[in-house]
Amino acid sequence: MWKIIARRILIMIPQVFLLSILVFLMAKAMPGDALTGLLDPNIDPATIEAMRERLGLNDPWYIQYWDWITNALQGDMGQSFRFKMPVTELIGQRLMNTVWLSVTTLVITYFIAIPLGIISGRFNDTWGDRLITGYTYVGFAAPLFIVALVMLWMFGFYFHWFPTGGSVSPGEVPGTMSYILSKLYHLLLPAISIALITTVGTVQYLRNEIIDTKQKDFILTARAKGASESRVYNRHILRNSLLPIAAFFGYELTGLIGGTIFVESIFSYPGMGQLFLSSIVIRDFTVVTALVLLYGIAQIIGSLLSDIILGIVDPRIRIK
C-alpha cells in the first residue's frame, strides 16, 4: 500500500508543475497585469512603465513564471490590491470556512443518499423506487443556484429559520461552544442546498450498483446455499455496491470545495468561492491566480485520496 501511495505522490509532482505553468499562462493571457488596479490611472504613463520594468513585468514569461513559482513555494502569493494584504493571509482567513462547508455538505449528502440509494436499489420498480428516481431526475434538471436562491428565500427570509449571510454571529468569542454552534448554524442552510443537488448522483450510482450486483453469479450462489435475504444484502450486495462510492470520496470532497463558488456568493458566506468571484469582477489578478492554482491542486489531492481509499477497501487494487 505504501508503494502505491509513494508512486501516486511522485506522479503528482509533474502534474502540479504542469498545472502551475498552465495557470500562470492563462493569467498572463488575461487583460491587464499585476499592476492593474493598484495604480491611479492619472499617473504619468512613463512612471507606470518604470514600475513595470522594476517589478519585472516586462521580462519574458518564463522568467516571470520562475519568480512567481519560487515565491509561491515560500508562501508568498503576492499582494491583493483590494484588501491591501498578502494573498496567502487573505486565503487563510477564508479557507477553513470553505472546508467546513464542504465537509458538512458531504456528511449531509451521504446521510441522505445512502439510505435512498439502498431503498431504491433493493426495492427497484416499486412505488418507493419511482418516487426516489423522480427526485433524482428533478435534482439533475435543477440548477444549483436556483435551488440555493429558493432555499434562501424560503428558510432565510420567509420563515427566518436560518441566517441569510455571514459565517458567525457578531460578538461570538472564537474557541467557545457558542462560537462553534454559531458557525454550524450559519453553514447549515448553504450545505443543505448543495447536498440536495449532489445527493442525486450518489443515489443513482448506488441504485444502479445494487441492481447490477443482484444479478451476479455469487449472489445467486449465496441464495442457493440458503443464506438469508438480509445476509445476502448486508454481507454481499451492499458491501460490493458501496466500494465505488467510497472510491469517489476524495473526488467529491475536493469537488465540493470548488463547487461552493456560487452558493457562497448567494448566501454571502465568506469562503474562498465568494472571494474568487469578487476578485474576478474587480480583476484582483494575484488573488484569482492563487485561487485557481489551489483549486487545481485540491483536485489532484482528491484523486490521490480516492486512489488510497480504493486501495484500502479493495485488496485487488493493492495486488495489481
PDB file of C-alpha atoms in Angstrom:
ATOM      1  CA  MET A   1       0.000   0.000   0.000  1.00  0.00           C
ATOM      2  CA  TRP A   2       2.836   2.383   0.868  1.00  0.00           C
ATOM      3  CA  LYS A   3       4.356   1.754  -2.570  1.00  0.00           C
ATOM      4  CA  ILE A   4       1.089   2.805  -4.217  1.00  0.00           C
ATOM      5  CA  ILE A   5       0.918   5.979  -2.132  1.00  0.00           C
ATOM      6  CA  ALA A   6       4.586   6.839  -2.839  1.00  0.00           C
ATOM      7  CA  ARG A   7       4.111   6.207  -6.575  1.00  0.00           C
ATOM      8  CA  ARG A   8       0.989   8.378  -6.711  1.00  0.00           C
ATOM      9  CA  ILE A   9       2.729  11.213  -4.834  1.00  0.00           C
ATOM     10  CA  LEU A  10       5.612  11.072  -7.318  1.00  0.00           C
ATOM     11  CA  ILE A  11       3.111  11.284 -10.180  1.00  0.00           C
ATOM     12  CA  MET A  12       1.536  14.342  -8.517  1.00  0.00           C
ATOM     13  CA  ILE A  13       4.741  16.386  -8.722  1.00  0.00           C
ATOM     14  CA  PRO A  14       4.812  16.822 -12.532  1.00  0.00           C
ATOM     15  CA  GLN A  15       1.024  17.264 -12.506  1.00  0.00           C
ATOM     16  CA  VAL A  16       1.277  20.198 -10.093  1.00  0.00           C
ATOM     17  CA  PHE A  17       4.205  21.612 -12.086  1.00  0.00           C
ATOM     18  CA  LEU A  18       2.259  21.494 -15.384  1.00  0.00           C
ATOM     19  CA  LEU A  19      -0.808  22.915 -13.635  1.00  0.00           C
ATOM     20  CA  SER A  20       1.178  25.863 -12.301  1.00  0.00           C
ATOM     21  CA  ILE A  21       2.518  26.644 -15.807  1.00  0.00           C
ATOM     22  CA  LEU A  22      -0.987  26.447 -17.278  1.00  0.00           C
ATOM     23  CA  VAL A  23      -2.456  28.699 -14.572  1.00  0.00           C
ATOM     24  CA  PHE A  24       0.338  31.230 -14.987  1.00  0.00           C
ATOM     25  CA  LEU A  25      -0.023  31.358 -18.788  1.00  0.00           C
ATOM     26  CA  MET A  26      -3.809  31.713 -18.530  1.00  0.00           C
ATOM     27  CA  ALA A  27      -3.340  34.542 -16.033  1.00  0.00           C
ATOM     28  CA  LYS A  28      -0.887  36.233 -18.392  1.00  0.00           C
ATOM     29  CA  ALA A  29      -3.449  35.981 -21.193  1.00  0.00           C
ATOM     30  CA  MET A  30      -5.987  37.936 -19.112  1.00  0.00           C
ATOM     31  CA  PRO A  31      -6.340  41.667 -19.766  1.00  0.00           C
ATOM     32  CA  GLY A  32      -4.087  43.750 -17.512  1.00  0.00           C
ATOM     33  CA  ASP A  33      -1.331  42.585 -15.188  1.00  0.00           C
ATOM     34  CA  ALA A  34      -0.357  42.635 -11.521  1.00  0.00           C
ATOM     35  CA  LEU A  35      -0.266  46.453 -11.544  1.00  0.00           C
ATOM     36  CA  THR A  36      -3.808  46.741 -12.861  1.00  0.00           C
ATOM     37  CA  GLY A  37      -5.995  48.242 -10.163  1.00  0.00           C
ATOM     38  CA  LEU A  38      -3.033  49.142  -7.968  1.00  0.00           C
ATOM     39  CA  LEU A  39      -2.199  52.455  -9.570  1.00  0.00           C
ATOM     40  CA  ASP A  40      -4.139  55.608 -10.174  1.00  0.00           C
ATOM     41  CA  PRO A  41      -4.832  55.773 -13.951  1.00  0.00           C
ATOM     42  CA  ASN A  42      -3.939  59.500 -13.840  1.00  0.00           C
ATOM     43  CA  ILE A  43      -0.297  58.714 -13.053  1.00  0.00           C
ATOM     44  CA  ASP A  44       2.193  59.525 -15.763  1.00  0.00           C
ATOM     45  CA  PRO A  45       2.496  56.542 -18.192  1.00  0.00           C
ATOM     46  CA  ALA A  46       6.297  56.808 -18.022  1.00  0.00           C
ATOM     47  CA  THR A  47       6.133  56.287 -14.243  1.00  0.00           C
ATOM     48  CA  ILE A  48       3.901  53.247 -14.682  1.00  0.00           C
ATOM     49  CA  GLU A  49       6.260  51.833 -17.300  1.00  0.00           C
ATOM     50  CA  ALA A  50       9.208  52.343 -14.952  1.00  0.00           C
ATOM     51  CA  MET A  51       7.379  50.471 -12.166  1.00  0.00           C
ATOM     52  CA  ARG A  52       6.502  47.676 -14.577  1.00  0.00           C
ATOM     53  CA  GLU A  53      10.151  47.394 -15.543  1.00  0.00           C
ATOM     54  CA  ARG A  54      11.255  47.428 -11.894  1.00  0.00           C
ATOM     55  CA  LEU A  55       8.789  44.670 -10.954  1.00  0.00           C
ATOM     56  CA  GLY A  56       9.943  42.519 -13.885  1.00  0.00           C
ATOM     57  CA  LEU A  57       6.599  42.596 -15.691  1.00  0.00           C
ATOM     58  CA  ASN A  58       8.394  43.268 -18.989  1.00  0.00           C
ATOM     59  CA  ASP A  59      10.593  40.162 -18.613  1.00  0.00           C
ATOM     60  CA  PRO A  60       9.957  37.025 -20.735  1.00  0.00           C
ATOM     61  CA  TRP A  61       7.168  34.813 -19.375  1.00  0.00           C
ATOM     62  CA  TYR A  62       9.476  32.011 -18.196  1.00  0.00           C
ATOM     63  CA  ILE A  63      11.470  34.428 -16.014  1.00  0.00           C
ATOM     64  CA  GLN A  64       8.258  35.852 -14.585  1.00  0.00           C
ATOM     65  CA  TYR A  65       6.985  32.294 -14.016  1.00  0.00           C
ATOM     66  CA  TRP A  66      10.157  31.294 -12.185  1.00  0.00           C
ATOM     67  CA  ASP A  67       9.927  34.330  -9.900  1.00  0.00           C
ATOM     68  CA  TRP A  68       6.236  33.643  -9.257  1.00  0.00           C
ATOM     69  CA  ILE A  69       6.571  29.915  -8.522  1.00  0.00           C
ATOM     70  CA  THR A  70       9.627  30.310  -6.282  1.00  0.00           C
ATOM     71  CA  ASN A  71       7.814  32.960  -4.250  1.00  0.00           C
ATOM     72  CA  ALA A  72       4.698  30.750  -4.117  1.00  0.00           C
ATOM     73  CA  LEU A  73       6.740  27.816  -2.799  1.00  0.00           C
ATOM     74  CA  GLN A  74       7.907  30.104   0.006  1.00  0.00           C
ATOM     75  CA  GLY A  75       4.306  31.048   0.819  1.00  0.00           C
ATOM     76  CA  ASP A  76       4.352  34.413  -0.953  1.00  0.00           C
ATOM     77  CA  MET A  77       1.474  34.535  -3.456  1.00  0.00           C
ATOM     78  CA  GLY A  78       1.612  38.299  -3.924  1.00  0.00           C
ATOM     79  CA  GLN A  79      -0.466  41.209  -2.655  1.00  0.00           C
ATOM     80  CA  SER A  80      -4.199  41.805  -3.051  1.00  0.00           C
ATOM     81  CA  PHE A  81      -4.822  45.361  -4.206  1.00  0.00           C
ATOM     82  CA  ARG A  82      -8.429  45.266  -2.988  1.00  0.00           C
ATOM     83  CA  PHE A  83      -7.767  44.116   0.573  1.00  0.00           C
ATOM     84  CA  LYS A  84      -4.247  45.624   0.799  1.00  0.00           C
ATOM     85  CA  MET A  85      -2.849  42.470   2.396  1.00  0.00           C
ATOM     86  CA  PRO A  86      -0.869  39.352   1.390  1.00  0.00           C
ATOM     87  CA  VAL A  87      -2.886  36.865  -0.678  1.00  0.00           C
ATOM     88  CA  THR A  88      -1.722  33.942   1.488  1.00  0.00           C
ATOM     89  CA  GLU A  89      -3.114  35.595   4.615  1.00  0.00           C
ATOM     90  CA  LEU A  90      -6.323  36.531   2.827  1.00  0.00           C
ATOM     91  CA  ILE A  91      -6.952  32.975   1.583  1.00  0.00           C
ATOM     92  CA  GLY A  92      -6.021  31.589   5.001  1.00  0.00           C
ATOM     93  CA  GLN A  93      -8.884  33.596   6.535  1.00  0.00           C
ATOM     94  CA  ARG A  94     -11.411  32.106   4.086  1.00  0.00           C
ATOM     95  CA  LEU A  95     -10.029  28.588   3.647  1.00  0.00           C
ATOM     96  CA  MET A  96     -11.464  26.964   6.776  1.00  0.00           C
ATOM     97  CA  ASN A  97     -14.947  28.366   6.103  1.00  0.00           C
ATOM     98  CA  THR A  98     -14.977  26.647   2.713  1.00  0.00           C
ATOM     99  CA  VAL A  99     -13.508  23.413   4.093  1.00  0.00           C
ATOM    100  CA  TRP A 100     -16.129  23.216   6.864  1.00  0.00           C
ATOM    101  CA  LEU A 101     -18.905  23.968   4.387  1.00  0.00           C
ATOM    102  CA  SER A 102     -17.645  21.203   2.069  1.00  0.00           C
ATOM    103  CA  VAL A 103     -17.257  18.629   4.857  1.00  0.00           C
ATOM    104  CA  THR A 104     -20.741  19.384   6.235  1.00  0.00           C
ATOM    105  CA  THR A 105     -22.214  19.152   2.740  1.00  0.00           C
ATOM    106  CA  LEU A 106     -20.543  15.785   2.199  1.00  0.00           C
ATOM    107  CA  VAL A 107     -21.857  14.415   5.507  1.00  0.00           C
ATOM    108  CA  ILE A 108     -25.412  15.537   4.669  1.00  0.00           C
ATOM    109  CA  THR A 109     -25.080  14.164   1.140  1.00  0.00           C
ATOM    110  CA  TYR A 110     -24.124  10.683   2.323  1.00  0.00           C
ATOM    111  CA  PHE A 111     -26.691  10.812   5.149  1.00  0.00           C
ATOM    112  CA  ILE A 112     -29.449  11.325   2.561  1.00  0.00           C
ATOM    113  CA  ALA A 113     -28.053   9.482  -0.451  1.00  0.00           C
ATOM    114  CA  ILE A 114     -27.013   6.126   1.004  1.00  0.00           C
ATOM    115  CA  PRO A 115     -30.406   5.192   2.569  1.00  0.00           C
ATOM    116  CA  LEU A 116     -32.271   6.396  -0.539  1.00  0.00           C
ATOM    117  CA  GLY A 117     -29.892   4.517  -2.862  1.00  0.00           C
ATOM    118  CA  ILE A 118     -30.236   1.297  -0.847  1.00  0.00           C
ATOM    119  CA  ILE A 119     -34.044   1.502  -0.766  1.00  0.00           C
ATOM    120  CA  SER A 120     -34.241   2.349  -4.460  1.00  0.00           C
ATOM    121  CA  GLY A 121     -31.840  -0.434  -5.482  1.00  0.00           C
ATOM    122  CA  ARG A 122     -33.199  -3.147  -3.204  1.00  0.00           C
ATOM    123  CA  PHE A 123     -36.858  -2.466  -3.987  1.00  0.00           C
ATOM    124  CA  ASN A 124     -36.462  -1.413  -7.608  1.00  0.00           C
ATOM    125  CA  ASP A 125     -39.567  -0.968  -9.787  1.00  0.00           C
ATOM    126  CA  THR A 126     -41.747  -0.255  -6.745  1.00  0.00           C
ATOM    127  CA  TRP A 127     -43.533   2.999  -5.895  1.00  0.00           C
ATOM    128  CA  GLY A 128     -40.805   3.893  -3.446  1.00  0.00           C
ATOM    129  CA  ASP A 129     -38.183   3.415  -6.143  1.00  0.00           C
ATOM    130  CA  ARG A 130     -40.175   5.533  -8.597  1.00  0.00           C
ATOM    131  CA  LEU A 131     -40.521   8.359  -6.087  1.00  0.00           C
ATOM    132  CA  ILE A 132     -36.791   8.340  -5.332  1.00  0.00           C
ATOM    133  CA  THR A 133     -35.896   8.123  -9.020  1.00  0.00           C
ATOM    134  CA  GLY A 134     -38.263  11.025  -9.724  1.00  0.00           C
ATOM    135  CA  TYR A 135     -36.482  13.093  -7.090  1.00  0.00           C
ATOM    136  CA  THR A 136     -33.117  12.358  -8.726  1.00  0.00           C
ATOM    137  CA  TYR A 137     -34.446  13.395 -12.152  1.00  0.00           C
ATOM    138  CA  VAL A 138     -35.675  16.694 -10.714  1.00  0.00           C
ATOM    139  CA  GLY A 139     -32.309  17.139  -8.981  1.00  0.00           C
ATOM    140  CA  PHE A 140     -30.407  16.522 -12.212  1.00  0.00           C
ATOM    141  CA  ALA A 141     -32.537  19.101 -14.029  1.00  0.00           C
ATOM    142  CA  ALA A 142     -32.500  21.808 -11.313  1.00  0.00           C
ATOM    143  CA  PRO A 143     -29.585  24.274 -11.444  1.00  0.00           C
ATOM    144  CA  LEU A 144     -27.780  24.594  -8.116  1.00  0.00           C
ATOM    145  CA  PHE A 145     -28.044  28.376  -7.976  1.00  0.00           C
ATOM    146  CA  ILE A 146     -31.847  28.226  -8.446  1.00  0.00           C
ATOM    147  CA  VAL A 147     -32.181  25.725  -5.591  1.00  0.00           C
ATOM    148  CA  ALA A 148     -29.921  27.888  -3.417  1.00  0.00           C
ATOM    149  CA  LEU A 149     -31.977  31.030  -4.135  1.00  0.00           C
ATOM    150  CA  VAL A 150     -35.257  29.245  -3.345  1.00  0.00           C
ATOM    151  CA  MET A 151     -33.831  27.817  -0.106  1.00  0.00           C
ATOM    152  CA  LEU A 152     -32.506  31.232   0.916  1.00  0.00           C
ATOM    153  CA  TRP A 153     -35.816  32.953   0.269  1.00  0.00           C
ATOM    154  CA  MET A 154     -37.945  30.260   1.904  1.00  0.00           C
ATOM    155  CA  PHE A 155     -35.940  29.338   5.014  1.00  0.00           C
ATOM    156  CA  GLY A 156     -33.941  32.545   5.388  1.00  0.00           C
ATOM    157  CA  PHE A 157     -36.239  35.436   4.526  1.00  0.00           C
ATOM    158  CA  TYR A 158     -39.742  33.920   4.787  1.00  0.00           C
ATOM    159  CA  PHE A 159     -39.584  31.536   7.764  1.00  0.00           C
ATOM    160  CA  HIS A 160     -36.484  33.150   9.363  1.00  0.00           C
ATOM    161  CA  TRP A 161     -35.212  29.710  10.394  1.00  0.00           C
ATOM    162  CA  PHE A 162     -31.626  30.326   9.263  1.00  0.00           C
ATOM    163  CA  PRO A 163     -29.333  33.386   8.931  1.00  0.00           C
ATOM    164  CA  THR A 164     -29.137  34.930   5.463  1.00  0.00           C
ATOM    165  CA  GLY A 165     -25.442  35.847   5.473  1.00  0.00           C
ATOM    166  CA  GLY A 166     -22.098  35.648   7.242  1.00  0.00           C
ATOM    167  CA  SER A 167     -20.316  32.722   8.874  1.00  0.00           C
ATOM    168  CA  VAL A 168     -20.823  33.551  12.575  1.00  0.00           C
ATOM    169  CA  SER A 169     -22.967  35.859  14.719  1.00  0.00           C
ATOM    170  CA  PRO A 170     -21.352  39.172  15.753  1.00  0.00           C
ATOM    171  CA  GLY A 171     -19.811  39.204  19.218  1.00  0.00           C
ATOM    172  CA  GLU A 172     -19.069  35.477  19.452  1.00  0.00           C
ATOM    173  CA  VAL A 173     -15.697  34.639  21.008  1.00  0.00           C
ATOM    174  CA  PRO A 174     -13.572  32.174  18.988  1.00  0.00           C
ATOM    175  CA  GLY A 175     -12.982  28.852  20.751  1.00  0.00           C
ATOM    176  CA  THR A 176     -16.204  28.880  22.797  1.00  0.00           C
ATOM    177  CA  MET A 177     -19.040  26.395  22.313  1.00  0.00           C
ATOM    178  CA  SER A 178     -21.463  29.175  21.310  1.00  0.00           C
ATOM    179  CA  TYR A 179     -18.991  30.254  18.618  1.00  0.00           C
ATOM    180  CA  ILE A 180     -18.820  26.709  17.194  1.00  0.00           C
ATOM    181  CA  LEU A 181     -22.610  26.330  17.277  1.00  0.00           C
ATOM    182  CA  SER A 182     -23.000  29.705  15.571  1.00  0.00           C
ATOM    183  CA  LYS A 183     -20.586  28.650  12.811  1.00  0.00           C
ATOM    184  CA  LEU A 184     -22.548  25.409  12.317  1.00  0.00           C
ATOM    185  CA  TYR A 185     -25.852  27.294  12.277  1.00  0.00           C
ATOM    186  CA  HIS A 186     -24.621  29.675   9.569  1.00  0.00           C
ATOM    187  CA  LEU A 187     -23.296  26.966   7.248  1.00  0.00           C
ATOM    188  CA  LEU A 188     -26.235  24.573   7.616  1.00  0.00           C
ATOM    189  CA  LEU A 189     -28.567  26.137   5.039  1.00  0.00           C
ATOM    190  CA  PRO A 190     -25.877  26.506   2.302  1.00  0.00           C
ATOM    191  CA  ALA A 191     -24.767  22.926   2.996  1.00  0.00           C
ATOM    192  CA  ILE A 192     -28.304  21.533   2.734  1.00  0.00           C
ATOM    193  CA  SER A 193     -28.867  23.475  -0.508  1.00  0.00           C
ATOM    194  CA  ILE A 194     -25.777  21.944  -2.116  1.00  0.00           C
ATOM    195  CA  ALA A 195     -26.489  18.481  -0.687  1.00  0.00           C
ATOM    196  CA  LEU A 196     -29.990  18.376  -2.219  1.00  0.00           C
ATOM    197  CA  ILE A 197     -28.326  18.512  -5.640  1.00  0.00           C
ATOM    198  CA  THR A 198     -25.139  16.494  -5.035  1.00  0.00           C
ATOM    199  CA  THR A 199     -27.225  13.705  -3.469  1.00  0.00           C
ATOM    200  CA  VAL A 200     -28.905  12.719  -6.709  1.00  0.00           C
ATOM    201  CA  GLY A 201     -25.759  11.452  -8.438  1.00  0.00           C
ATOM    202  CA  THR A 202     -24.806   9.249  -5.481  1.00  0.00           C
ATOM    203  CA  VAL A 203     -28.370   7.867  -5.201  1.00  0.00           C
ATOM    204  CA  GLN A 204     -28.462   6.901  -8.864  1.00  0.00           C
ATOM    205  CA  TYR A 205     -24.976   5.422  -8.773  1.00  0.00           C
ATOM    206  CA  LEU A 206     -25.703   3.320  -5.677  1.00  0.00           C
ATOM    207  CA  ARG A 207     -29.071   2.193  -7.030  1.00  0.00           C
ATOM    208  CA  ASN A 208     -27.538   1.009 -10.296  1.00  0.00           C
ATOM    209  CA  GLU A 209     -24.692  -0.757  -8.476  1.00  0.00           C
ATOM    210  CA  ILE A 210     -27.124  -2.651  -6.224  1.00  0.00           C
ATOM    211  CA  ILE A 211     -29.360  -3.691  -9.136  1.00  0.00           C
ATOM    212  CA  ASP A 212     -26.313  -4.818 -11.117  1.00  0.00           C
ATOM    213  CA  THR A 213     -24.773  -6.721  -8.192  1.00  0.00           C
ATOM    214  CA  LYS A 214     -28.048  -8.528  -7.524  1.00  0.00           C
ATOM    215  CA  GLN A 215     -27.668 -10.280 -10.873  1.00  0.00           C
ATOM    216  CA  LYS A 216     -24.113 -11.540 -10.251  1.00  0.00           C
ATOM    217  CA  ASP A 217     -23.383 -15.273 -10.029  1.00  0.00           C
ATOM    218  CA  PHE A 218     -22.001 -15.136  -6.489  1.00  0.00           C
ATOM    219  CA  ILE A 219     -25.285 -13.660  -5.274  1.00  0.00           C
ATOM    220  CA  LEU A 220     -27.245 -16.487  -6.896  1.00  0.00           C
ATOM    221  CA  THR A 221     -24.818 -18.944  -5.306  1.00  0.00           C
ATOM    222  CA  ALA A 222     -25.286 -17.396  -1.862  1.00  0.00           C
ATOM    223  CA  ARG A 223     -29.064 -17.660  -2.193  1.00  0.00           C
ATOM    224  CA  ALA A 224     -28.791 -21.255  -3.453  1.00  0.00           C
ATOM    225  CA  LYS A 225     -26.797 -22.121  -0.317  1.00  0.00           C
ATOM    226  CA  GLY A 226     -29.714 -20.930   1.790  1.00  0.00           C
ATOM    227  CA  ALA A 227     -28.293 -17.639   3.067  1.00  0.00           C
ATOM    228  CA  SER A 228     -30.981 -15.346   4.451  1.00  0.00           C
ATOM    229  CA  GLU A 229     -32.011 -12.359   2.355  1.00  0.00           C
ATOM    230  CA  SER A 230     -30.725  -9.881   4.947  1.00  0.00           C
ATOM    231  CA  ARG A 231     -27.341 -11.645   4.982  1.00  0.00           C
ATOM    232  CA  VAL A 232     -27.183 -11.630   1.170  1.00  0.00           C
ATOM    233  CA  TYR A 233     -27.842  -7.907   1.099  1.00  0.00           C
ATOM    234  CA  ASN A 234     -25.706  -6.834   4.036  1.00  0.00           C
ATOM    235  CA  ARG A 235     -22.690  -9.121   3.506  1.00  0.00           C
ATOM    236  CA  HIS A 236     -22.572  -9.412  -0.274  1.00  0.00           C
ATOM    237  CA  ILE A 237     -24.626  -6.899  -2.250  1.00  0.00           C
ATOM    238  CA  LEU A 238     -24.251  -3.779  -0.088  1.00  0.00           C
ATOM    239  CA  ARG A 239     -20.551  -4.249   0.633  1.00  0.00           C
ATOM    240  CA  ASN A 240     -19.697  -4.602  -3.065  1.00  0.00           C
ATOM    241  CA  SER A 241     -22.017  -1.793  -4.133  1.00  0.00           C
ATOM    242  CA  LEU A 242     -20.512   0.697  -1.681  1.00  0.00           C
ATOM    243  CA  LEU A 243     -16.946   0.213  -2.957  1.00  0.00           C
ATOM    244  CA  PRO A 244     -17.296   2.717  -5.867  1.00  0.00           C
ATOM    245  CA  ILE A 245     -19.000   5.213  -3.538  1.00  0.00           C
ATOM    246  CA  ALA A 246     -16.062   5.027  -1.123  1.00  0.00           C
ATOM    247  CA  ALA A 247     -13.622   5.380  -4.008  1.00  0.00           C
ATOM    248  CA  PHE A 248     -15.252   8.663  -5.065  1.00  0.00           C
ATOM    249  CA  PHE A 249     -14.968  10.184  -1.580  1.00  0.00           C
ATOM    250  CA  GLY A 250     -11.802  12.144  -2.385  1.00  0.00           C
ATOM    251  CA  TYR A 251     -13.186  13.441  -5.686  1.00  0.00           C
ATOM    252  CA  GLU A 252     -16.438  14.531  -4.072  1.00  0.00           C
ATOM    253  CA  LEU A 253     -14.770  16.316  -1.163  1.00  0.00           C
ATOM    254  CA  THR A 254     -12.396  18.362  -3.310  1.00  0.00           C
ATOM    255  CA  GLY A 255     -15.067  18.817  -5.974  1.00  0.00           C
ATOM    256  CA  LEU A 256     -17.303  20.418  -3.359  1.00  0.00           C
ATOM    257  CA  ILE A 257     -14.538  22.875  -2.415  1.00  0.00           C
ATOM    258  CA  GLY A 258     -14.638  24.156  -5.986  1.00  0.00           C
ATOM    259  CA  GLY A 259     -18.385  23.704  -6.314  1.00  0.00           C
ATOM    260  CA  THR A 260     -19.278  26.077  -3.494  1.00  0.00           C
ATOM    261  CA  ILE A 261     -18.324  29.170  -5.522  1.00  0.00           C
ATOM    262  CA  PHE A 262     -21.841  30.294  -6.479  1.00  0.00           C
ATOM    263  CA  VAL A 263     -23.535  29.123  -3.283  1.00  0.00           C
ATOM    264  CA  GLU A 264     -21.117  31.098  -1.096  1.00  0.00           C
ATOM    265  CA  SER A 265     -21.910  34.219  -3.103  1.00  0.00           C
ATOM    266  CA  ILE A 266     -25.676  33.649  -2.895  1.00  0.00           C
ATOM    267  CA  PHE A 267     -25.573  33.143   0.888  1.00  0.00           C
ATOM    268  CA  SER A 268     -22.921  35.873   1.430  1.00  0.00           C
ATOM    269  CA  TYR A 269     -20.831  33.181   3.100  1.00  0.00           C
ATOM    270  CA  PRO A 270     -17.219  34.420   3.428  1.00  0.00           C
ATOM    271  CA  GLY A 271     -15.363  31.496   1.877  1.00  0.00           C
ATOM    272  CA  MET A 272     -12.917  31.050  -0.969  1.00  0.00           C
ATOM    273  CA  GLY A 273     -15.705  30.844  -3.557  1.00  0.00           C
ATOM    274  CA  GLN A 274     -17.088  34.266  -2.683  1.00  0.00           C
ATOM    275  CA  LEU A 275     -13.571  35.672  -2.681  1.00  0.00           C
ATOM    276  CA  PHE A 276     -12.908  34.089  -6.084  1.00  0.00           C
ATOM    277  CA  LEU A 277     -15.978  35.583  -7.767  1.00  0.00           C
ATOM    278  CA  SER A 278     -15.495  39.046  -6.287  1.00  0.00           C
ATOM    279  CA  SER A 279     -11.806  39.006  -7.293  1.00  0.00           C
ATOM    280  CA  ILE A 280     -12.727  38.153 -10.894  1.00  0.00           C
ATOM    281  CA  VAL A 281     -15.208  41.030 -11.035  1.00  0.00           C
ATOM    282  CA  ILE A 282     -12.673  43.621  -9.855  1.00  0.00           C
ATOM    283  CA  ARG A 283      -9.740  41.884 -11.636  1.00  0.00           C
ATOM    284  CA  ASP A 284      -7.723  41.259  -8.490  1.00  0.00           C
ATOM    285  CA  PHE A 285      -5.086  39.474 -10.563  1.00  0.00           C
ATOM    286  CA  THR A 286      -2.966  37.881  -7.818  1.00  0.00           C
ATOM    287  CA  VAL A 287      -5.930  36.511  -5.825  1.00  0.00           C
ATOM    288  CA  VAL A 288      -7.549  34.898  -8.878  1.00  0.00           C
ATOM    289  CA  THR A 289      -4.284  33.234  -9.932  1.00  0.00           C
ATOM    290  CA  ALA A 290      -3.612  31.873  -6.434  1.00  0.00           C
ATOM    291  CA  LEU A 291      -7.155  30.512  -6.036  1.00  0.00           C
ATOM    292  CA  VAL A 292      -7.186  28.795  -9.437  1.00  0.00           C
ATOM    293  CA  LEU A 293      -3.895  27.127  -8.556  1.00  0.00           C
ATOM    294  CA  LEU A 294      -5.248  25.994  -5.172  1.00  0.00           C
ATOM    295  CA  TYR A 295      -8.454  24.625  -6.722  1.00  0.00           C
ATOM    296  CA  GLY A 296      -6.371  22.643  -9.210  1.00  0.00           C
ATOM    297  CA  ILE A 297      -4.082  21.259  -6.502  1.00  0.00           C
ATOM    298  CA  ALA A 298      -7.167  20.318  -4.463  1.00  0.00           C
ATOM    299  CA  GLN A 299      -8.461  18.251  -7.398  1.00  0.00           C
ATOM    300  CA  ILE A 300      -5.132  16.445  -7.717  1.00  0.00           C
ATOM    301  CA  ILE A 301      -5.090  15.693  -3.971  1.00  0.00           C
ATOM    302  CA  GLY A 302      -8.689  14.456  -4.264  1.00  0.00           C
ATOM    303  CA  SER A 303      -7.580  11.995  -6.926  1.00  0.00           C
ATOM    304  CA  LEU A 304      -4.824  10.780  -4.592  1.00  0.00           C
ATOM    305  CA  LEU A 305      -7.294  10.353  -1.706  1.00  0.00           C
ATOM    306  CA  SER A 306      -9.663   8.347  -3.909  1.00  0.00           C
ATOM    307  CA  ASP A 307      -6.870   6.025  -5.035  1.00  0.00           C
ATOM    308  CA  ILE A 308      -5.748   5.463  -1.434  1.00  0.00           C
ATOM    309  CA  ILE A 309      -9.308   4.748  -0.243  1.00  0.00           C
ATOM    310  CA  LEU A 310      -9.917   2.389  -3.164  1.00  0.00           C
ATOM    311  CA  GLY A 311      -6.687   0.569  -2.348  1.00  0.00           C
ATOM    312  CA  ILE A 312      -7.760   0.194   1.296  1.00  0.00           C
ATOM    313  CA  VAL A 313     -11.286  -1.095   0.625  1.00  0.00           C
ATOM    314  CA  ASP A 314     -10.460  -3.259  -2.413  1.00  0.00           C
ATOM    315  CA  PRO A 315      -7.467  -5.619  -1.944  1.00  0.00           C
ATOM    316  CA  ARG A 316      -7.379  -6.369  -5.698  1.00  0.00           C
ATOM    317  CA  ILE A 317      -6.008  -2.867  -6.319  1.00  0.00           C
ATOM    318  CA  ARG A 318      -3.092  -3.484  -3.948  1.00  0.00           C
ATOM    319  CA  ILE A 319      -2.319  -6.847  -5.584  1.00  0.00           C
ATOM    320  CA  LYS A 320      -2.217  -5.254  -9.035  1.00  0.00           C
TER     321      LYS A 320
END
